[in-house]
mmCIF file of C-alpha atoms and ligand atoms in Angstrom:
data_model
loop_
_atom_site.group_PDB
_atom_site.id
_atom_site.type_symbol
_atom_site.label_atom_id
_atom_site.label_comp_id
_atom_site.label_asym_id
_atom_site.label_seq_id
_atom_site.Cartn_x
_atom_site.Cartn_y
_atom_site.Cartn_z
ATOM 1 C CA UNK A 1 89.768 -17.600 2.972
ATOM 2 C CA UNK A 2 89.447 -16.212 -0.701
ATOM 3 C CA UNK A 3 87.803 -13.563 -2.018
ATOM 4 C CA UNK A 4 84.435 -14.516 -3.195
ATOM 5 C CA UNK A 5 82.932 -10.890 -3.849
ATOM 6 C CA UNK A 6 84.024 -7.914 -4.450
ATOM 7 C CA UNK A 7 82.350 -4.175 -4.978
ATOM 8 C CA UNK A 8 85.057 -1.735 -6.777
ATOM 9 C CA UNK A 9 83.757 2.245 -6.101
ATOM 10 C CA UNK A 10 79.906 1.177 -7.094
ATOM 11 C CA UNK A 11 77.761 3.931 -7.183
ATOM 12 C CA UNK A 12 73.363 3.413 -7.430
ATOM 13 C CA UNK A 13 71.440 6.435 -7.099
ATOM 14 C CA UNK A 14 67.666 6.944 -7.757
ATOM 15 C CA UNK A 15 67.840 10.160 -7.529
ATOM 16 C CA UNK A 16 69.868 12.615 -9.671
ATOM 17 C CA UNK A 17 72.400 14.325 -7.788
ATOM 18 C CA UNK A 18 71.528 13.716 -4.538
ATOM 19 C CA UNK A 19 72.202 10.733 -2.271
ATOM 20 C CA UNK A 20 69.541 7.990 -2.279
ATOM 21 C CA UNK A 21 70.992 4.843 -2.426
ATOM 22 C CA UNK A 22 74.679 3.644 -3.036
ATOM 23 C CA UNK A 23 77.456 6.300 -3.346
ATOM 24 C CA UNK A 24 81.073 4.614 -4.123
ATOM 25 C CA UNK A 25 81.122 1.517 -2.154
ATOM 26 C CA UNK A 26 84.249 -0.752 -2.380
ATOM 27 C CA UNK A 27 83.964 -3.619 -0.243
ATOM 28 C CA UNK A 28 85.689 -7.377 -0.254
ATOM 29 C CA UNK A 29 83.615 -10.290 1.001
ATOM 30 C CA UNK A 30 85.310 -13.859 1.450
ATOM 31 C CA UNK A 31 84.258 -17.050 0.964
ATOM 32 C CA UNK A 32 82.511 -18.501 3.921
ATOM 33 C CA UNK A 33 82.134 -15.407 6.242
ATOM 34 C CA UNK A 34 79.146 -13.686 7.879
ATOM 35 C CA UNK A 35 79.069 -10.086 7.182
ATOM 36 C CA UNK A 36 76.764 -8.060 8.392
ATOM 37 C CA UNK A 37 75.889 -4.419 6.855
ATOM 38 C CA UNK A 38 74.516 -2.218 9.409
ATOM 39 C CA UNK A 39 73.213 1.449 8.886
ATOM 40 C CA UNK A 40 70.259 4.000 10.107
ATOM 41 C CA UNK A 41 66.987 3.305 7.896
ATOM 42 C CA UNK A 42 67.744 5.166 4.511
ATOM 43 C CA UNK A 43 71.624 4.530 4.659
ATOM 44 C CA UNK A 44 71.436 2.397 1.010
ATOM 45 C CA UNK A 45 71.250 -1.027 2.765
ATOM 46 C CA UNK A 46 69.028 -3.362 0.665
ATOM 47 C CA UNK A 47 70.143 -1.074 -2.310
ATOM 48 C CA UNK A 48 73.748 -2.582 -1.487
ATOM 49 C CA UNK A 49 72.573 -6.120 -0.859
ATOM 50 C CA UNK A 50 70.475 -5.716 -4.633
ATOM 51 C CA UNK A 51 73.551 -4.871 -6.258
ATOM 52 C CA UNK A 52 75.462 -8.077 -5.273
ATOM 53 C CA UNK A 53 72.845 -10.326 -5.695
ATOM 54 C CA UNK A 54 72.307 -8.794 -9.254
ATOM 55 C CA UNK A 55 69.218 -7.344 -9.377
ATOM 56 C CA UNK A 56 70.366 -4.026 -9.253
ATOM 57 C CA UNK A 57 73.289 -2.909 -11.938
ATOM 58 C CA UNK A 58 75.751 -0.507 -11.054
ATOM 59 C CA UNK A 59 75.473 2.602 -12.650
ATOM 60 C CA UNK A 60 79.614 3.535 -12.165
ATOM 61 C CA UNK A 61 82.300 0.390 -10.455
ATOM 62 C CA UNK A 62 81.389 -3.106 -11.209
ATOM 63 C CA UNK A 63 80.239 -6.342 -8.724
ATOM 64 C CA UNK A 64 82.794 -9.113 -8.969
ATOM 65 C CA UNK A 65 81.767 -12.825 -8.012
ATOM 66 C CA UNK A 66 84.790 -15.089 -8.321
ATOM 67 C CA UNK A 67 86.789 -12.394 -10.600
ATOM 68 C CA UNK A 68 83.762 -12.489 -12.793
ATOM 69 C CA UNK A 69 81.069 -9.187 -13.550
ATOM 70 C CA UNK A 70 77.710 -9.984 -12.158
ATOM 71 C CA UNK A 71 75.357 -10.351 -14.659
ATOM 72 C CA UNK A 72 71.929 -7.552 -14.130
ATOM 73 C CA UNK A 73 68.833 -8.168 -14.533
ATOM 74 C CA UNK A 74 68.480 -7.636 -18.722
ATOM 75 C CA UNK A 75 71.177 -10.253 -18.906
ATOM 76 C CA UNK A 76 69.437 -13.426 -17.577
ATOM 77 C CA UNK A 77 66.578 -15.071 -18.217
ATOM 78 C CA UNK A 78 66.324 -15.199 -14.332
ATOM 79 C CA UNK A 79 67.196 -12.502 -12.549
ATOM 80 C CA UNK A 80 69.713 -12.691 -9.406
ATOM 81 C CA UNK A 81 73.052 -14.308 -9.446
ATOM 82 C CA UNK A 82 72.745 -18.520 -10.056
ATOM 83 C CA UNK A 83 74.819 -19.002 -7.048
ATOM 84 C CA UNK A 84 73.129 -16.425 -4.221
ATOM 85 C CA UNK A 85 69.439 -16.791 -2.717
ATOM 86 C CA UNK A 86 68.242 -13.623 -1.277
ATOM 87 C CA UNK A 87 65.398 -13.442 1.341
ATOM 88 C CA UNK A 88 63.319 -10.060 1.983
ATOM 89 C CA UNK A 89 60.906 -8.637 4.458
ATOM 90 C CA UNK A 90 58.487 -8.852 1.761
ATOM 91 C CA UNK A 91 56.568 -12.287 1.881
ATOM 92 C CA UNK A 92 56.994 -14.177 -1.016
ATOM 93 C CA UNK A 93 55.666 -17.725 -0.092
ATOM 94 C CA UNK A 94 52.595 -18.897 -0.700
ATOM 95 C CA UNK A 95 50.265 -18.370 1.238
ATOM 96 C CA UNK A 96 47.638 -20.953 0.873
ATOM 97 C CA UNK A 97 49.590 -23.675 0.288
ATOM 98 C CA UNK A 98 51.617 -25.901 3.219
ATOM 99 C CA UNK A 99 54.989 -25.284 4.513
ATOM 100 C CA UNK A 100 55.940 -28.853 2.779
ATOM 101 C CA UNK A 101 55.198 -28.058 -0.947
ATOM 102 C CA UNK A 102 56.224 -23.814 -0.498
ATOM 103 C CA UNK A 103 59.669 -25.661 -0.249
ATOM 104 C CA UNK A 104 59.811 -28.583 -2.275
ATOM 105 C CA UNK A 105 58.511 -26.201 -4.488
ATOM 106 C CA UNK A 106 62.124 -24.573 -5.213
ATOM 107 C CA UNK A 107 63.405 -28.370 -6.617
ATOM 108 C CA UNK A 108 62.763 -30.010 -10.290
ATOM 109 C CA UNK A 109 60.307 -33.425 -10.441
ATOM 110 C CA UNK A 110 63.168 -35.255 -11.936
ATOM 111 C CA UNK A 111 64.027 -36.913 -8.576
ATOM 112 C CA UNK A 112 60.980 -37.423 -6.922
ATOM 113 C CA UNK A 113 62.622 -39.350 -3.712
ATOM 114 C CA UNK A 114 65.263 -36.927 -3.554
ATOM 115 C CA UNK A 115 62.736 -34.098 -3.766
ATOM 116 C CA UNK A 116 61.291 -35.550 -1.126
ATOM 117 C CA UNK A 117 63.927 -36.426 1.363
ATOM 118 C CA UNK A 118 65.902 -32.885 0.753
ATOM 119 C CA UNK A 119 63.019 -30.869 1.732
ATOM 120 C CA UNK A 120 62.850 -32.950 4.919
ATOM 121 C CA UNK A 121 66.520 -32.601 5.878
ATOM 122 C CA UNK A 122 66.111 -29.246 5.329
ATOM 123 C CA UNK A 123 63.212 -28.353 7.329
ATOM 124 C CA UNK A 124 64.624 -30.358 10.012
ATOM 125 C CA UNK A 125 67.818 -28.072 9.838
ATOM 126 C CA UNK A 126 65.375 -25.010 10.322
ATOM 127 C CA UNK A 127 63.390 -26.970 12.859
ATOM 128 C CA UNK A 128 60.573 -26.892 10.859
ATOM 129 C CA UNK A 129 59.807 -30.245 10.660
ATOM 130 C CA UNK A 130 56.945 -30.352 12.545
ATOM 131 C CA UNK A 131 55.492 -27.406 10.600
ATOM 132 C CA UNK A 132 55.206 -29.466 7.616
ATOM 133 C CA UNK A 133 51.555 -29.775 6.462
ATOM 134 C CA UNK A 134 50.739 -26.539 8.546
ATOM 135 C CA UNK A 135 49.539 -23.680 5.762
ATOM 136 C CA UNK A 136 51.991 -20.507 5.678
ATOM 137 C CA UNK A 137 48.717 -18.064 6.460
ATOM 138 C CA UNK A 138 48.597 -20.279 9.921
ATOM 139 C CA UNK A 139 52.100 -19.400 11.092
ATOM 140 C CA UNK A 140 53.794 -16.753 13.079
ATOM 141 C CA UNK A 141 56.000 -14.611 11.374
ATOM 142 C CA UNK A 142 59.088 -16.323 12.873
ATOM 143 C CA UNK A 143 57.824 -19.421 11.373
ATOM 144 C CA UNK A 144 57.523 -17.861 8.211
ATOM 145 C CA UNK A 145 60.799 -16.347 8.377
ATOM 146 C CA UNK A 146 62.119 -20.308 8.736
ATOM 147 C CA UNK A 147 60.254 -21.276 6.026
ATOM 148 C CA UNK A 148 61.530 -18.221 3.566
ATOM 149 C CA UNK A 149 65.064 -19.371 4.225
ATOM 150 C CA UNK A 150 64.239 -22.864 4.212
ATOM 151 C CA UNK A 151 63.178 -22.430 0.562
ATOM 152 C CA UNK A 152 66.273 -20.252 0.105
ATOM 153 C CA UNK A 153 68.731 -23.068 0.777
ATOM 154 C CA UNK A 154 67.425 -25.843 -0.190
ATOM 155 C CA UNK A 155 68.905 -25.104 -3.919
ATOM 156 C CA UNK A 156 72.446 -25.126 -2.112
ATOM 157 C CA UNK A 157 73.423 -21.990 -2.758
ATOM 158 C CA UNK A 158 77.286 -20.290 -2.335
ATOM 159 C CA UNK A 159 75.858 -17.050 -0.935
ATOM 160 C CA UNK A 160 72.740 -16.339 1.320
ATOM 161 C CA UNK A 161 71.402 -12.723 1.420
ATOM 162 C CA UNK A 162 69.135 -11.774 4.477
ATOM 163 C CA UNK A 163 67.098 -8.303 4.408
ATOM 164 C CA UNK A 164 66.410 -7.792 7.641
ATOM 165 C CA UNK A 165 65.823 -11.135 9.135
ATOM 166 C CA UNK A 166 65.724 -10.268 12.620
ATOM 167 C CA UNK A 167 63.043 -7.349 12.199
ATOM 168 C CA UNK A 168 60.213 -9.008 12.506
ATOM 169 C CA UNK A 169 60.568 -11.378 15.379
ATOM 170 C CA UNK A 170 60.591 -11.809 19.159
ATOM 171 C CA UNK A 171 63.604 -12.327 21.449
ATOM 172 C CA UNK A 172 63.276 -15.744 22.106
ATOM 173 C CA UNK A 173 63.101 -16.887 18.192
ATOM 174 C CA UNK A 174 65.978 -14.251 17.270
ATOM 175 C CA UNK A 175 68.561 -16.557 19.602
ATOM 176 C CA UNK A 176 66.992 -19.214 17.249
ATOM 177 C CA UNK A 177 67.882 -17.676 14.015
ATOM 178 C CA UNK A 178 71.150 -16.307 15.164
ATOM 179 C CA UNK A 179 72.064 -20.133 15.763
ATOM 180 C CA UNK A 180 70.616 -21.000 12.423
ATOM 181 C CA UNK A 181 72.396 -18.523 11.079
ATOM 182 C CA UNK A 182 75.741 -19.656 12.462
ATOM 183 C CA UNK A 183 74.951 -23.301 11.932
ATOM 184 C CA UNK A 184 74.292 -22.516 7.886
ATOM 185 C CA UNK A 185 77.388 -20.826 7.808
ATOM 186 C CA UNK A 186 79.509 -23.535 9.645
ATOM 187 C CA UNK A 187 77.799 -26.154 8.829
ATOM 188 C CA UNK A 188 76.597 -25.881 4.781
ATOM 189 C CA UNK A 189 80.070 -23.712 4.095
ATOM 190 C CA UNK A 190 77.220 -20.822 2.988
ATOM 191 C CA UNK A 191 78.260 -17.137 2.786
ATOM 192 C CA UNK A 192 75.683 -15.056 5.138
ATOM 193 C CA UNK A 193 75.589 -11.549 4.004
ATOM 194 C CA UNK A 194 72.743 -9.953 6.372
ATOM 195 C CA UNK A 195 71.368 -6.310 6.493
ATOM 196 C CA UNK A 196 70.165 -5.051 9.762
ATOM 197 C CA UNK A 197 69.425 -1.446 11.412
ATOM 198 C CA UNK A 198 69.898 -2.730 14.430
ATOM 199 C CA UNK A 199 73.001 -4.230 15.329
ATOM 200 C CA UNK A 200 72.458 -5.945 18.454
ATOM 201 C CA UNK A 201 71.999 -9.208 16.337
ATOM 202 C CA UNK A 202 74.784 -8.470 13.563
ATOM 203 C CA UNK A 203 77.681 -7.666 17.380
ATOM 204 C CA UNK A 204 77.220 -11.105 18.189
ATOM 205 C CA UNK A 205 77.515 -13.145 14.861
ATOM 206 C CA UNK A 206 79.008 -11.008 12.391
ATOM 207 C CA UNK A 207 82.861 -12.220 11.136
ATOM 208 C CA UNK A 208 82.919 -8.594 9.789
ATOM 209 C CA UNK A 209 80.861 -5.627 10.147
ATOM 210 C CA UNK A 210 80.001 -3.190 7.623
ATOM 211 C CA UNK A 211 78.258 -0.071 8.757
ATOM 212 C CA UNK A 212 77.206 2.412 6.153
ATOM 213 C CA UNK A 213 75.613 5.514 6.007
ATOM 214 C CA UNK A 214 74.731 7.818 3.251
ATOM 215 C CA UNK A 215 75.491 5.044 0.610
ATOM 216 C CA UNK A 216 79.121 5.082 1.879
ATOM 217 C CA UNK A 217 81.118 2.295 3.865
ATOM 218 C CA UNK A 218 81.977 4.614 6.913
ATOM 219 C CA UNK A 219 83.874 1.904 8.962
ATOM 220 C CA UNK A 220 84.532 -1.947 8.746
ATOM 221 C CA UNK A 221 86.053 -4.685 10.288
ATOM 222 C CA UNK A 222 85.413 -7.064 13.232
ATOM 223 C CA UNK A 223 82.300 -5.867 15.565
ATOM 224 C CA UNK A 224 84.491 -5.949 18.565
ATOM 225 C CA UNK A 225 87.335 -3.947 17.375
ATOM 226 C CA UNK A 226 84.552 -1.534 16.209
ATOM 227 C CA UNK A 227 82.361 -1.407 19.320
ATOM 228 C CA UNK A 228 85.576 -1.239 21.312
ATOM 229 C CA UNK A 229 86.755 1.880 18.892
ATOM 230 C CA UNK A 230 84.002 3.342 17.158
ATOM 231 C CA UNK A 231 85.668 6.762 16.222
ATOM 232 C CA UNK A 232 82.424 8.537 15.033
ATOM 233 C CA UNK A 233 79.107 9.380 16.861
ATOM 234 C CA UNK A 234 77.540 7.899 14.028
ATOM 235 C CA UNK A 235 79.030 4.533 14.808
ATOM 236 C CA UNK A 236 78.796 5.272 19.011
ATOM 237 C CA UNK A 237 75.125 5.822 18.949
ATOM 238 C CA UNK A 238 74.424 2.810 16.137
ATOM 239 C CA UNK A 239 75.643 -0.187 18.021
ATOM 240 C CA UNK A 240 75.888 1.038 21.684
ATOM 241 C CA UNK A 241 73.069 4.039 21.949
ATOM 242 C CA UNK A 242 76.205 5.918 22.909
ATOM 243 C CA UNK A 243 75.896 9.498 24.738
ATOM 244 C CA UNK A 244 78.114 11.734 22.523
ATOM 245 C CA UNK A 245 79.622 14.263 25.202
ATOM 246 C CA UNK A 246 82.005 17.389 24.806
ATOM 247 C CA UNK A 247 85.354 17.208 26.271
ATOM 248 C CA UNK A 248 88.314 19.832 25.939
ATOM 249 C CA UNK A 249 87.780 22.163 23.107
ATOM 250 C CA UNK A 250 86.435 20.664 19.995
ATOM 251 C CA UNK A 251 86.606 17.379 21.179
ATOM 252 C CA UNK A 252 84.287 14.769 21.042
ATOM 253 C CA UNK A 253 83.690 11.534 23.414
ATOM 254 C CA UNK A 254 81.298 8.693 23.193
ATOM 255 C CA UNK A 255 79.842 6.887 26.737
ATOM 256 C CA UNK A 256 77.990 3.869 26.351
ATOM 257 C CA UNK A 257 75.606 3.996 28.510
ATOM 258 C CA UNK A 258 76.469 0.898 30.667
ATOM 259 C CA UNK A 259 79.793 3.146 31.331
ATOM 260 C CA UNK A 260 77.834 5.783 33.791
ATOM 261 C CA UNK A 261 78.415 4.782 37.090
ATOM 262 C CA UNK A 262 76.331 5.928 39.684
ATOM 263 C CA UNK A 263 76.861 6.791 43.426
ATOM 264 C CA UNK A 264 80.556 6.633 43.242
ATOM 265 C CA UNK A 265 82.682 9.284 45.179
ATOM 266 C CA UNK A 266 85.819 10.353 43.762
ATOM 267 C CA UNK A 267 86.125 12.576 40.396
ATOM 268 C CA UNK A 268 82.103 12.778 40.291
ATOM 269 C CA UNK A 269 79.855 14.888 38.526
ATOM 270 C CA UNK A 270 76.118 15.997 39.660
ATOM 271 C CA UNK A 271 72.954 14.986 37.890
ATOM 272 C CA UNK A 272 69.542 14.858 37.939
ATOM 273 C CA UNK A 273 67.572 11.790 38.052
ATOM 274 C CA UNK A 274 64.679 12.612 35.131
ATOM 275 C CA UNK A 275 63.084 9.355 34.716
ATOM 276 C CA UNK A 276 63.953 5.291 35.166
ATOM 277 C CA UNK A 277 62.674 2.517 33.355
ATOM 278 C CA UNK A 278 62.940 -0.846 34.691
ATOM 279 C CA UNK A 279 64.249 -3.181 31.303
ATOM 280 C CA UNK A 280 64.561 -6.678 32.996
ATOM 281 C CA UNK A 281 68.240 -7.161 33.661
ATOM 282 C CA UNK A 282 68.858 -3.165 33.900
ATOM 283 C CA UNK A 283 67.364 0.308 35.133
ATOM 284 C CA UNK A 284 67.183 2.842 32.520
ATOM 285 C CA UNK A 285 67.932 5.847 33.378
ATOM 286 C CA UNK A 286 67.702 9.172 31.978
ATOM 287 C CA UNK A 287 69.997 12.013 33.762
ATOM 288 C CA UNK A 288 70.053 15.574 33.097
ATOM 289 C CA UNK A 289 74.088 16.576 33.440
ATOM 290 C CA UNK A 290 74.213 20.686 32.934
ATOM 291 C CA UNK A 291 71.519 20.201 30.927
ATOM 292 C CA UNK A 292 72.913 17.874 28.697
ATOM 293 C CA UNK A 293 70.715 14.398 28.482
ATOM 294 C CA UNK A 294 72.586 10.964 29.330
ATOM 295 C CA UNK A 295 71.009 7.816 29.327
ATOM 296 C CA UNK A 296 72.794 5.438 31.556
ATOM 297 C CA UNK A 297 71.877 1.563 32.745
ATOM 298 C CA UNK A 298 72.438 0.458 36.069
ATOM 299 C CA UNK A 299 72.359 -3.308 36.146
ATOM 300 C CA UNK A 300 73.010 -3.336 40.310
ATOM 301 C CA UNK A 301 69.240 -1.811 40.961
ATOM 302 C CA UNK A 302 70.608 0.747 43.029
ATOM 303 C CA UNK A 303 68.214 2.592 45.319
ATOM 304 C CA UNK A 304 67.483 5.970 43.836
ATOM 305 C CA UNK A 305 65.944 8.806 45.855
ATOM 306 C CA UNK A 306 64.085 10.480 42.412
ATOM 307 C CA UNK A 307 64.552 13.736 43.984
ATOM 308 C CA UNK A 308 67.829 13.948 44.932
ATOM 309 C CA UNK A 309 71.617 14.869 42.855
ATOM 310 C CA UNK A 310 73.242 11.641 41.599
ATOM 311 C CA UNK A 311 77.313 11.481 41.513
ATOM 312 C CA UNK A 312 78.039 9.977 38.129
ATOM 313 C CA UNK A 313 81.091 8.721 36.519
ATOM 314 C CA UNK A 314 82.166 8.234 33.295
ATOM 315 C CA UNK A 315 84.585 4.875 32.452
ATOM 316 C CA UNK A 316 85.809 3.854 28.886
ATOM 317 C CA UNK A 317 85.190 7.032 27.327
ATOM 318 C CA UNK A 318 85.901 6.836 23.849
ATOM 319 C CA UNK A 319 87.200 9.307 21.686
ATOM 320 C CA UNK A 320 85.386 10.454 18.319
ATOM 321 C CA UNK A 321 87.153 12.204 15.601
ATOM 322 C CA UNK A 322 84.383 12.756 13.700
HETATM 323 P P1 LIG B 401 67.940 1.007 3.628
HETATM 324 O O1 LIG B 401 67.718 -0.396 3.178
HETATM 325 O O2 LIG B 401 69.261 1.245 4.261
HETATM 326 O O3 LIG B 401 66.835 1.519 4.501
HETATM 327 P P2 LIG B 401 67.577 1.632 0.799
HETATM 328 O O4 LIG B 401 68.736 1.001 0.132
HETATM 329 O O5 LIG B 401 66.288 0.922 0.688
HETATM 330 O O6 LIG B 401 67.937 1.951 2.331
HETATM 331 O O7 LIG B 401 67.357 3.086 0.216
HETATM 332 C C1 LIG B 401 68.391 4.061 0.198
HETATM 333 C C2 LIG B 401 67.818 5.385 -0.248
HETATM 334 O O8 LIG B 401 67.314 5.296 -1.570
HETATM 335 C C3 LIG B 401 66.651 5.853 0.595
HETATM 336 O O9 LIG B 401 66.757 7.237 0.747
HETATM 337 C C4 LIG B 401 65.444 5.491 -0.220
HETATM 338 O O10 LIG B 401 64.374 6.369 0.032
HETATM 339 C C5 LIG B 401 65.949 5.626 -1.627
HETATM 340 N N1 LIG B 401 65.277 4.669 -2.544
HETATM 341 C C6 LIG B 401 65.237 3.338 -2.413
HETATM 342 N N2 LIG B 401 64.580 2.773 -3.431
HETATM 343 C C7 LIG B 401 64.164 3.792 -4.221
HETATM 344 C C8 LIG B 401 63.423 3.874 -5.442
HETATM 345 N N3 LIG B 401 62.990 2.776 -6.068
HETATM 346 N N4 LIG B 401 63.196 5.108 -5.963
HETATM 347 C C9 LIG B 401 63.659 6.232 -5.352
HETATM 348 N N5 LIG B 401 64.372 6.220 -4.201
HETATM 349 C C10 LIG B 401 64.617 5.015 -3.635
HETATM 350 MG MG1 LIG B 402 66.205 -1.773 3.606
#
């Protein structure tokens, strides 16, 4: 795979002399990949995701597409790269007016037939289809979610740009969109780059991972390897809810929580049961160990007495060097 973008030491700040936005972020994107760009809410996110779709300009570093500077806004007649799409949390269909013609909408008259015929492959790719005459104000926001990226790729684009796309919708239509997601990607050859806060979505579909915080890339590479090895709190707690727990010294360790085991009997440590939630395939449970809070899940249902010490284990631990 080739290099298709590339950020060289891009700094964006809306604020003088303080961080709010994009600090010095180099980052390589290739052709045909899904990267996902996690971060806590602030971390310069859709600032980054502005920058390579060309809305944004850099103020220091440039944005390479294929070798070439990405044109800003005061350059075009139309702002945004010719070659990207980028869909927002902000609504920007219309309302009023049905699924159908919101998309169509994005293709010239020249071709009538063709109009016609692309906008129907394309809903049907979204699964959509039946949506068709329905107006947008009459849909779930899911459905509108379809529709927004519907009209986003129906001009064939190189390079899709999702802001959140998972945010706003319910479990059983975020499996949906994750397939869509891959399907776009393996199917139409289109380059996904997605923006999320929470990663649970971005672990599971993401050919690269790129977590950021303070406008900085802090760690990237394949979500595995990275969830495996996450090497900073930061990273522990963003896409596992990690405990961060002192070991010898200075030293740091990260437990995800599926890694306290409860009720076994050799090496143990004592804790106190201080609540439990049930969460459908796991308990929740929060422990007081020497007064440190650790949040563990127990998928087995064990029996808890709420009054009573629990021996806990730790497994995996994971060092943190920062
Ligand atoms: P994220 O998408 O990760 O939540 P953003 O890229 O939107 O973060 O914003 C990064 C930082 O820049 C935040 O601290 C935010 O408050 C600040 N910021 C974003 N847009 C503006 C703006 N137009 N003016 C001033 N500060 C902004
Ligand atoms: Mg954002």
């Amino acid at each position: 795979m080739d290099t298709l973008i590339k950020l060289n030491n891009v700094y964006r700040n809306y604020l003088e002399n303080q961080h709010s936005g994009v600090s010095g972020i180099s980052l390589e994107i290739k052709r045909g990949e899904i990267v996902s760009i996690v971060g806590e809410s602030g971390s310069g996110k859709s600032t980054l995701l502005k920058l390579i779709y060309g809305i944004l300009v850099p103020e220091i570093g440039e944005v390479l597409y294929e070798n070439k500077r990405i044109q800003g806004p005061g350059e075009k007649l139309i702002p945004g790269h010719d070659d990207m799409r980028m869909v927002t949390q902000e609504v920007t269909l219309n309302l009023y007016a049905r699924v159908f013609d919101n998309i169509s909408g994005q293709l010239s008259n020249t071709d009538l037939q063709t109009k016609n015929d692309l906008t129907v492959k394309t809903m049907k790719f979204l699964r959509i289809d039946h949506l068709a005459n329905k107006k947008i104000v009459d849909l779930s926001g899911g459905e509108q979610q379809r529709v927004a990226i519907a009209r986003a790729i129906i001009t064939e684009p190189t390079v899709l740009l999702l802001d959140e796309p998972f945010s706003m919708i319910d479990t059983i239509l975020k499996k949906q969109l994750r397939d869509d997601i891959e399907r776009l990607s393996k199917e139409l050859n289109i380059t996904v780059i997605m923006v999320s806060h929470d990663p649970s979505d971005a672990l599971s579909l993401a050919d690269k991972l790129v977590i950021i915080r303070e406008g900085k890339v802090v760690r990237q590479g394949h979500p595995k390897e990275i969830y495996k090895n996450p090497e900073s709190a930061y990273v522990a707690k963003l896409l596992g809810a990690a405990n961060i727990l002192n070991g010898e010294g200075s030293e740091q360790y990260a437990v995800y929580p599926q890694d306290v085991i409860i009720g076994d009997s050799e090496n143990v440590m004592e804790a106190k049961l201080k609540s439990i939630h049930f969460n459908g395939s796991y308990n929740e449970l929060t422990l007081s160990l020497d007064g440190k809070q650790i949040v563990a899940y127990d998928f087995s249902f064990l029996d808890i007495d709420p009054l009573s010490e629990l021996k806990i284990k730790f497994r995996n631990k994971k060092a943190l060097s920062s």
